[in-house]
Every structure is written in structure tokens, then in C-alpha cells.
Amino acid sequence: MILGAIDRVIEGLAAMARAHAALPMLARTHGQPASPTTLGKEFANFVHRLRRARERVAGVALTGKINGAVGNYNAHCAAYPGVDWEAFARRFVEALGLEFNPYTIQIEPHDCIAELADALARLNTVLIDLDRDLWGYVSLGYFRQRVAEAEVGSSTMPHKVNPIDFENSEGNLGVANALLRHMAEKLPISRWQRDLTDSTVLRNLGVALGHGLLGYESCLKGLGRLDADREHIGADLAENWGSARRGGADRDAPLRRGRRLRAAQGSHARQAAHAGRARRVHPHAADSRGRARAAAGDDAGGLHRARHRARAADLMRRAQRGGSATGGTDRR
């Protein structure tokens, strides 16, 4: 049942990868526009990861044993000394489809269950990554979600459709992983030849698998409701064509803005210095011209400086917005 549900999710993703293999899309690194990719390739990434994780889950060998109170054949040999009890135990266990474990304490050490729990948790983590990516793409408008008849997209705002399937998937897989991770760490540990700490934990194995199954089914349901918005995806790529054409973010843009800003500030300073020298050399003429301009209501110099200051302030704001994207050392 678990492997079947996982297979259905992988098949759904593979179909999406094929359907959108040639659809260009703007990739994002660190949440910022990056180089182009294709929508199909991003689905194919998850197909490959999930197939590998699925192989790890399917490859876990479940082990079994049948022996005495502390893992030996003391009582068996005392009762029937002529029987090869280890060979008998091996035949019995392997007939059940299990791998025989010849060395145990009172209980089978649960190493195989811990291995299975860890493999499932790693697969679930890949699916949580997928759920969050698809949630983000829906938020960006890259996908439209089909609404079933008589279904409301939001309990309080029916004009929108919430990505609840991916949210439910993520939540259930998170609960499953909380239990599975604990089992992977706890179950191999038993004091000396037996304690009961494994018993209460094992009772929740079905709970963990159940939450995982709900997560797989919710993810698959969400995939079935997605329609790629090709127009919106293309428009987003076109708006960032400068970054896409250069094969990445325009790292020199903040530098160019800074150079323009410094040039504007330098020009303004030179004009102010020139005006100050003119006033010192011809104070009366400067005052007369100033009074004449003020009287005529045509102070061209003041208007020019006001425009220049506004332009410099605008460049400063643009440089600050662009410069914030260059922080840190890893800009990939």
C-alpha cells in the first residue's frame, strides 16, 4: 500500500515533467530571479530523487527470529536435543518471507524497522520539499488550481483558491517524520537482553505510516488540480529578460547605478561651487540677476538645481534597492 501510493505520486510527477518539458520558466535562487530553466525539468528533478528514495525503502530487508527467552536455544535443546534448532528456525522464518536473524536478544533488535523508518523519513522529506515548491509556484501564479463543482476555494474569501492539498500533505508528512525519526533512533536500543521501551513506541508505527499515506494522497490530489499558466510564466520570464539573457542576475547593475549617482552628486557640487565663486567675484551683479529672476518669476538656475536634486534622490533610492540584493558572499 505504501509503495503503491509512492509510485502513483512519482507517475503523476513524471507525467507533468513530460507535459511541460519544453515550457521555459524563470528559475529562482535565494528567492531571486536567476537563469532560465523549464518547468518540466524541475518536475523531473523530483522524479529522480523520489525514485532513488523509493529504492531505499523497497530495499530494506525485514528480519525475524524464533528462539528462547534471551535469544538462545537452551530450552529447545533440553527438550529435543537431537533437533538442529538453528536450521529449523531459519527454515521457519524464511518461509514467512523474512530474512533470518541468527543473533538476537529476547527480542529481534528492530534494526530493520529503524532502517525502514529512516528510509521513509528521507523520502517524506523530498516530498515536503516538493510540496513547498509547488505551494510557492501557485503563489507566484505559475499554476492555476481547478476547483471542483460546488467547492469553495477559501472558507472566507471565495474569490481565491488555497493550495490546501500541498499544505495538508506537508503537515501529515511532518507528523509522520516526527514519529519515524524517533523510531529510527529509539528502536535499536534495548537495555541488556530486554526492556519494554520499544513496546510503546512500536504501537505508533501504524500512526506514522498512516500520516505518511495521507501525505502521499494529498500531494497526488494537488497535482491533479494543477494547470500551468503559460502566459503568466512567460510574462515573468520576459520581465526578467535582462537577467535571463546574461545567464544570471545582473551583478553590475548596482555598480552602474552607483556610478550614475556619484556623477550626479559631483555635477551638483561643481555647479554649487561655480555659483559661489560667481557671487564672490561679482556680488552686486549676482544679486541684481537674482533679484531680476525672482521679480520675473523665472529663476532658471533654481529650477535646474531642484530638478537635479530630485534626479539624484531618485538614483539614490534605486541604488539602495539594487544594492540590497548584493549582500553576502554567495550570490549564486
XYZ file of C-alpha atoms in Angstrom:
332
model
C 0.000 0.000 0.000
C 2.740 2.477 0.941
C 4.886 1.702 -2.090
C 1.827 1.837 -4.350
C 0.953 5.338 -3.127
C 4.540 6.474 -3.622
C 4.531 5.035 -7.143
C 1.369 6.977 -8.010
C 2.968 10.239 -6.900
C 6.085 9.500 -8.979
C 3.948 8.629 -12.018
C 1.998 11.879 -11.645
C 5.195 13.903 -11.459
C 6.674 12.084 -14.452
C 3.572 12.951 -16.497
C 3.930 16.625 -15.516
C 7.625 16.528 -16.443
C 6.825 15.213 -19.915
C 3.926 17.608 -20.464
C 5.998 20.690 -19.600
C 9.425 19.595 -20.808
C 9.650 22.489 -23.302
C 7.993 25.216 -21.206
C 10.627 27.883 -20.339
C 10.464 29.170 -16.798
C 12.420 31.670 -14.727
C 14.393 29.844 -12.044
C 14.983 31.391 -8.637
C 17.978 31.060 -6.338
C 17.884 32.631 -2.876
C 14.346 33.651 -3.817
C 15.657 35.976 -6.531
C 15.321 35.758 -10.343
C 18.104 33.579 -11.777
C 18.779 31.801 -15.083
C 16.009 30.160 -17.138
C 15.023 26.531 -16.738
C 11.996 24.551 -17.896
C 9.020 23.622 -15.788
C 9.312 20.007 -16.903
C 12.925 19.778 -15.799
C 12.012 20.947 -12.297
C 9.420 18.154 -12.062
C 11.992 15.686 -13.412
C 14.327 16.628 -10.554
C 11.791 15.328 -8.048
C 11.023 12.232 -10.111
C 14.692 11.238 -9.956
C 15.023 11.961 -6.245
C 11.864 10.070 -5.331
C 12.806 7.046 -7.418
C 16.116 6.766 -5.575
C 14.392 7.194 -2.209
C 11.760 4.625 -3.187
C 14.501 2.099 -3.988
C 15.933 2.591 -0.483
C 12.534 1.958 1.092
C 11.838 -1.135 -1.023
C 15.355 -2.452 -0.423
C 15.023 -2.717 3.360
C 15.097 -6.402 4.350
C 12.760 -7.213 7.257
C 14.309 -9.708 9.636
C 12.851 -12.275 12.024
C 13.874 -14.829 14.626
C 12.425 -17.717 16.672
C 14.467 -18.685 19.729
C 14.468 -18.587 23.521
C 13.978 -16.080 26.338
C 17.376 -14.421 25.913
C 17.995 -15.262 22.268
C 19.402 -18.790 22.697
C 18.124 -22.358 22.255
C 18.618 -23.531 25.870
C 15.120 -24.892 26.460
C 14.812 -26.196 22.897
C 17.932 -28.335 23.187
C 16.951 -29.575 26.667
C 13.585 -30.764 25.363
C 14.709 -32.166 21.988
C 18.500 -32.449 21.913
C 18.556 -34.192 18.553
C 16.990 -31.314 16.558
C 19.084 -28.753 14.689
C 17.190 -25.850 16.135
C 19.012 -23.084 14.259
C 18.359 -24.762 10.911
C 14.731 -25.306 11.912
C 14.383 -21.634 12.941
C 15.932 -20.471 9.663
C 13.506 -22.550 7.566
C 10.534 -21.303 9.578
C 11.464 -17.604 9.387
C 12.368 -17.650 5.708
C 9.082 -19.424 4.933
C 7.371 -16.273 6.211
C 9.248 -14.150 3.654
C 11.600 -12.664 6.252
C 15.376 -12.615 6.457
C 16.616 -14.866 9.246
C 18.498 -13.141 12.075
C 20.612 -15.752 13.924
C 21.900 -13.408 16.666
C 19.370 -11.695 18.917
C 18.473 -10.919 22.494
C 14.975 -11.766 23.783
C 13.540 -9.568 21.032
C 14.544 -9.083 17.443
C 16.689 -5.933 17.713
C 14.422 -3.820 15.407
C 17.354 -2.618 13.333
C 15.375 -3.314 10.183
C 12.390 -1.268 11.383
C 14.727 1.594 12.244
C 16.236 1.349 8.766
C 12.769 1.376 7.188
C 11.670 4.343 9.301
C 14.763 6.289 8.316
C 14.314 5.489 4.614
C 10.660 6.567 4.712
C 11.534 9.780 6.544
C 14.099 10.670 3.888
C 11.547 10.043 1.121
C 8.981 12.129 3.016
C 11.481 14.974 3.270
C 11.825 15.041 -0.521
C 8.045 15.242 -0.800
C 7.911 18.094 1.726
C 10.399 19.926 -0.488
C 8.081 19.306 -3.456
C 5.011 20.488 -1.514
C 6.712 23.756 -0.605
C 7.974 24.373 -4.131
C 4.538 23.792 -5.648
C 2.944 25.978 -2.964
C 5.363 28.721 -3.984
C 4.682 28.310 -7.708
C 0.938 28.565 -7.048
C 1.609 31.740 -5.063
C 3.622 33.171 -7.986
C 0.727 32.439 -10.345
C 2.623 29.791 -12.307
C -0.238 27.348 -11.721
C -3.988 27.705 -11.628
C -5.888 25.235 -9.441
C -9.018 23.621 -10.786
C -11.974 23.887 -8.427
C -14.407 21.032 -8.128
C -18.082 21.736 -8.648
C -19.799 23.118 -5.542
C -16.383 23.598 -3.906
C -15.267 26.909 -2.416
C -11.599 27.840 -2.757
C -11.473 29.652 0.584
C -13.810 29.498 3.580
C -13.913 33.289 3.954
C -12.678 34.598 0.582
C -14.290 32.559 -2.199
C -12.576 34.574 -4.928
C -9.306 32.711 -4.299
C -8.241 29.071 -4.226
C -5.946 27.999 -1.420
C -3.269 25.320 -2.101
C -4.654 23.204 0.728
C -3.683 19.838 -0.752
C 0.014 20.658 -0.617
C -0.402 22.184 2.837
C -2.183 19.053 4.095
C 0.492 16.877 2.521
C 3.284 18.833 4.189
C 1.554 18.736 7.577
C 0.901 14.989 7.515
C 4.402 14.199 6.308
C 5.809 16.348 9.104
C 3.878 14.355 11.721
C 4.965 11.103 10.092
C 8.603 12.152 10.135
C 8.474 13.199 13.776
C 7.446 9.644 14.679
C 9.669 7.897 12.137
C 12.790 9.792 13.209
C 12.146 8.894 16.823
C 11.660 5.248 15.918
C 14.867 5.192 13.888
C 16.770 6.439 16.934
C 14.915 4.584 19.690
C 14.060 1.102 18.436
C 17.630 -0.277 18.074
C 18.208 0.452 21.787
C 17.145 -2.083 24.446
C 18.843 -2.368 27.841
C 20.793 -5.613 28.183
C 18.678 -8.528 26.940
C 15.309 -6.710 27.031
C 13.372 -3.713 28.258
C 9.909 -2.506 27.370
C 10.698 0.936 25.946
C 10.280 -0.419 22.426
C 6.755 -1.669 23.078
C 5.003 1.682 23.462
C 6.927 3.106 20.510
C 6.066 0.233 18.168
C 2.362 0.805 18.819
C 2.689 4.081 16.904
C 4.269 2.577 13.781
C 0.865 2.397 12.126
C 0.192 6.024 13.072
C 3.399 7.120 11.358
C 2.656 5.098 8.224
C -0.925 6.382 8.191
C 0.135 10.028 8.271
C 2.633 9.300 5.518
C -0.083 7.712 3.380
C -2.332 10.741 3.891
C 0.566 12.946 2.810
C 1.112 10.978 -0.405
C -2.584 11.026 -1.299
C -2.917 14.780 -0.605
C 0.112 15.546 -2.756
C -1.282 13.433 -5.586
C -4.660 15.161 -5.295
C -2.978 18.558 -5.509
C -1.000 17.546 -8.595
C -4.220 16.514 -10.310
C -5.661 20.010 -9.882
C -2.775 21.989 -11.373
C -2.875 23.769 -14.715
C 0.283 25.593 -15.779
C -0.392 29.253 -16.623
C 1.886 29.506 -19.653
C 1.073 33.169 -20.246
C 1.981 34.191 -16.705
C 5.141 32.060 -16.688
C 6.206 33.634 -19.993
C 5.450 37.155 -18.776
C 7.569 36.634 -15.654
C 10.442 35.409 -17.806
C 10.047 38.389 -20.173
C 10.084 40.892 -17.296
C 13.420 39.487 -16.172
C 14.827 39.028 -19.669
C 17.935 41.086 -18.842
C 18.945 38.588 -16.159
C 17.972 35.611 -18.316
C 19.896 36.851 -21.357
C 23.063 37.301 -19.325
C 22.597 33.840 -17.833
C 22.002 35.130 -14.318
C 21.379 38.174 -12.190
C 22.785 41.498 -13.405
C 25.521 41.854 -10.813
C 26.886 45.049 -12.371
C 23.575 46.911 -12.256
C 24.104 48.257 -8.686
C 27.610 49.380 -9.660
C 26.287 51.262 -12.679
C 23.601 52.900 -10.578
C 26.200 53.903 -8.025
C 28.423 55.455 -10.709
C 25.492 57.446 -12.089
C 24.615 58.614 -8.602
C 28.157 59.731 -7.835
C 28.347 61.521 -11.190
C 25.102 63.346 -10.461
C 26.266 64.333 -6.986
C 29.616 65.529 -8.370
C 27.918 67.629 -11.039
C 25.688 69.225 -8.437
C 28.695 70.009 -6.219
C 30.570 71.596 -9.148
C 27.599 73.765 -10.033
C 27.253 74.917 -6.440
C 30.970 75.753 -6.245
C 30.795 77.698 -9.520
C 27.801 79.691 -8.291
C 29.634 80.502 -5.043
C 32.686 81.796 -6.916
C 30.483 83.938 -9.156
C 28.845 85.559 -6.147
C 32.206 86.310 -4.574
C 33.628 87.887 -7.759
C 30.530 89.863 -8.801
C 28.371 90.099 -5.701
C 26.300 93.057 -6.907
C 25.777 91.614 -10.370
C 24.792 88.252 -8.912
C 22.371 89.945 -6.541
C 20.942 92.028 -9.349
C 20.471 88.994 -11.550
C 18.952 87.059 -8.671
C 16.537 89.873 -7.892
C 15.661 90.176 -11.562
C 14.985 86.456 -11.860
C 12.919 86.458 -8.682
C 10.972 89.512 -9.875
C 10.344 87.887 -13.248
C 9.411 84.586 -11.603
C 11.936 82.755 -13.788
C 14.730 81.545 -11.584
C 16.131 79.069 -14.155
C 19.145 78.211 -12.004
C 16.992 77.290 -9.036
C 14.673 75.231 -11.225
C 17.644 73.385 -12.726
C 19.100 72.639 -9.300
C 15.743 71.440 -7.998
C 15.425 69.055 -10.910
C 18.988 67.869 -10.390
C 18.415 67.221 -6.701
C 15.237 65.270 -7.463
C 17.129 63.179 -10.037
C 19.949 62.473 -7.568
C 17.452 61.458 -4.875
C 15.758 59.089 -7.314
C 19.085 57.497 -8.256
C 19.942 57.114 -4.572
C 16.678 55.233 -3.916
C 17.272 52.958 -6.910
C 20.841 52.226 -5.829
C 19.684 51.338 -2.320
C 17.061 48.945 -3.677
C 19.503 47.291 -6.060
C 22.385 47.187 -3.597
C 20.430 45.206 -1.018
C 20.476 42.213 -3.389
C 24.272 42.082 -3.427
C 24.804 41.396 0.271
C 26.613 38.245 1.396
C 29.352 36.306 -0.268
C 27.336 33.615 -2.077
C 25.421 35.270 -4.924
C 24.712 32.156 -6.963
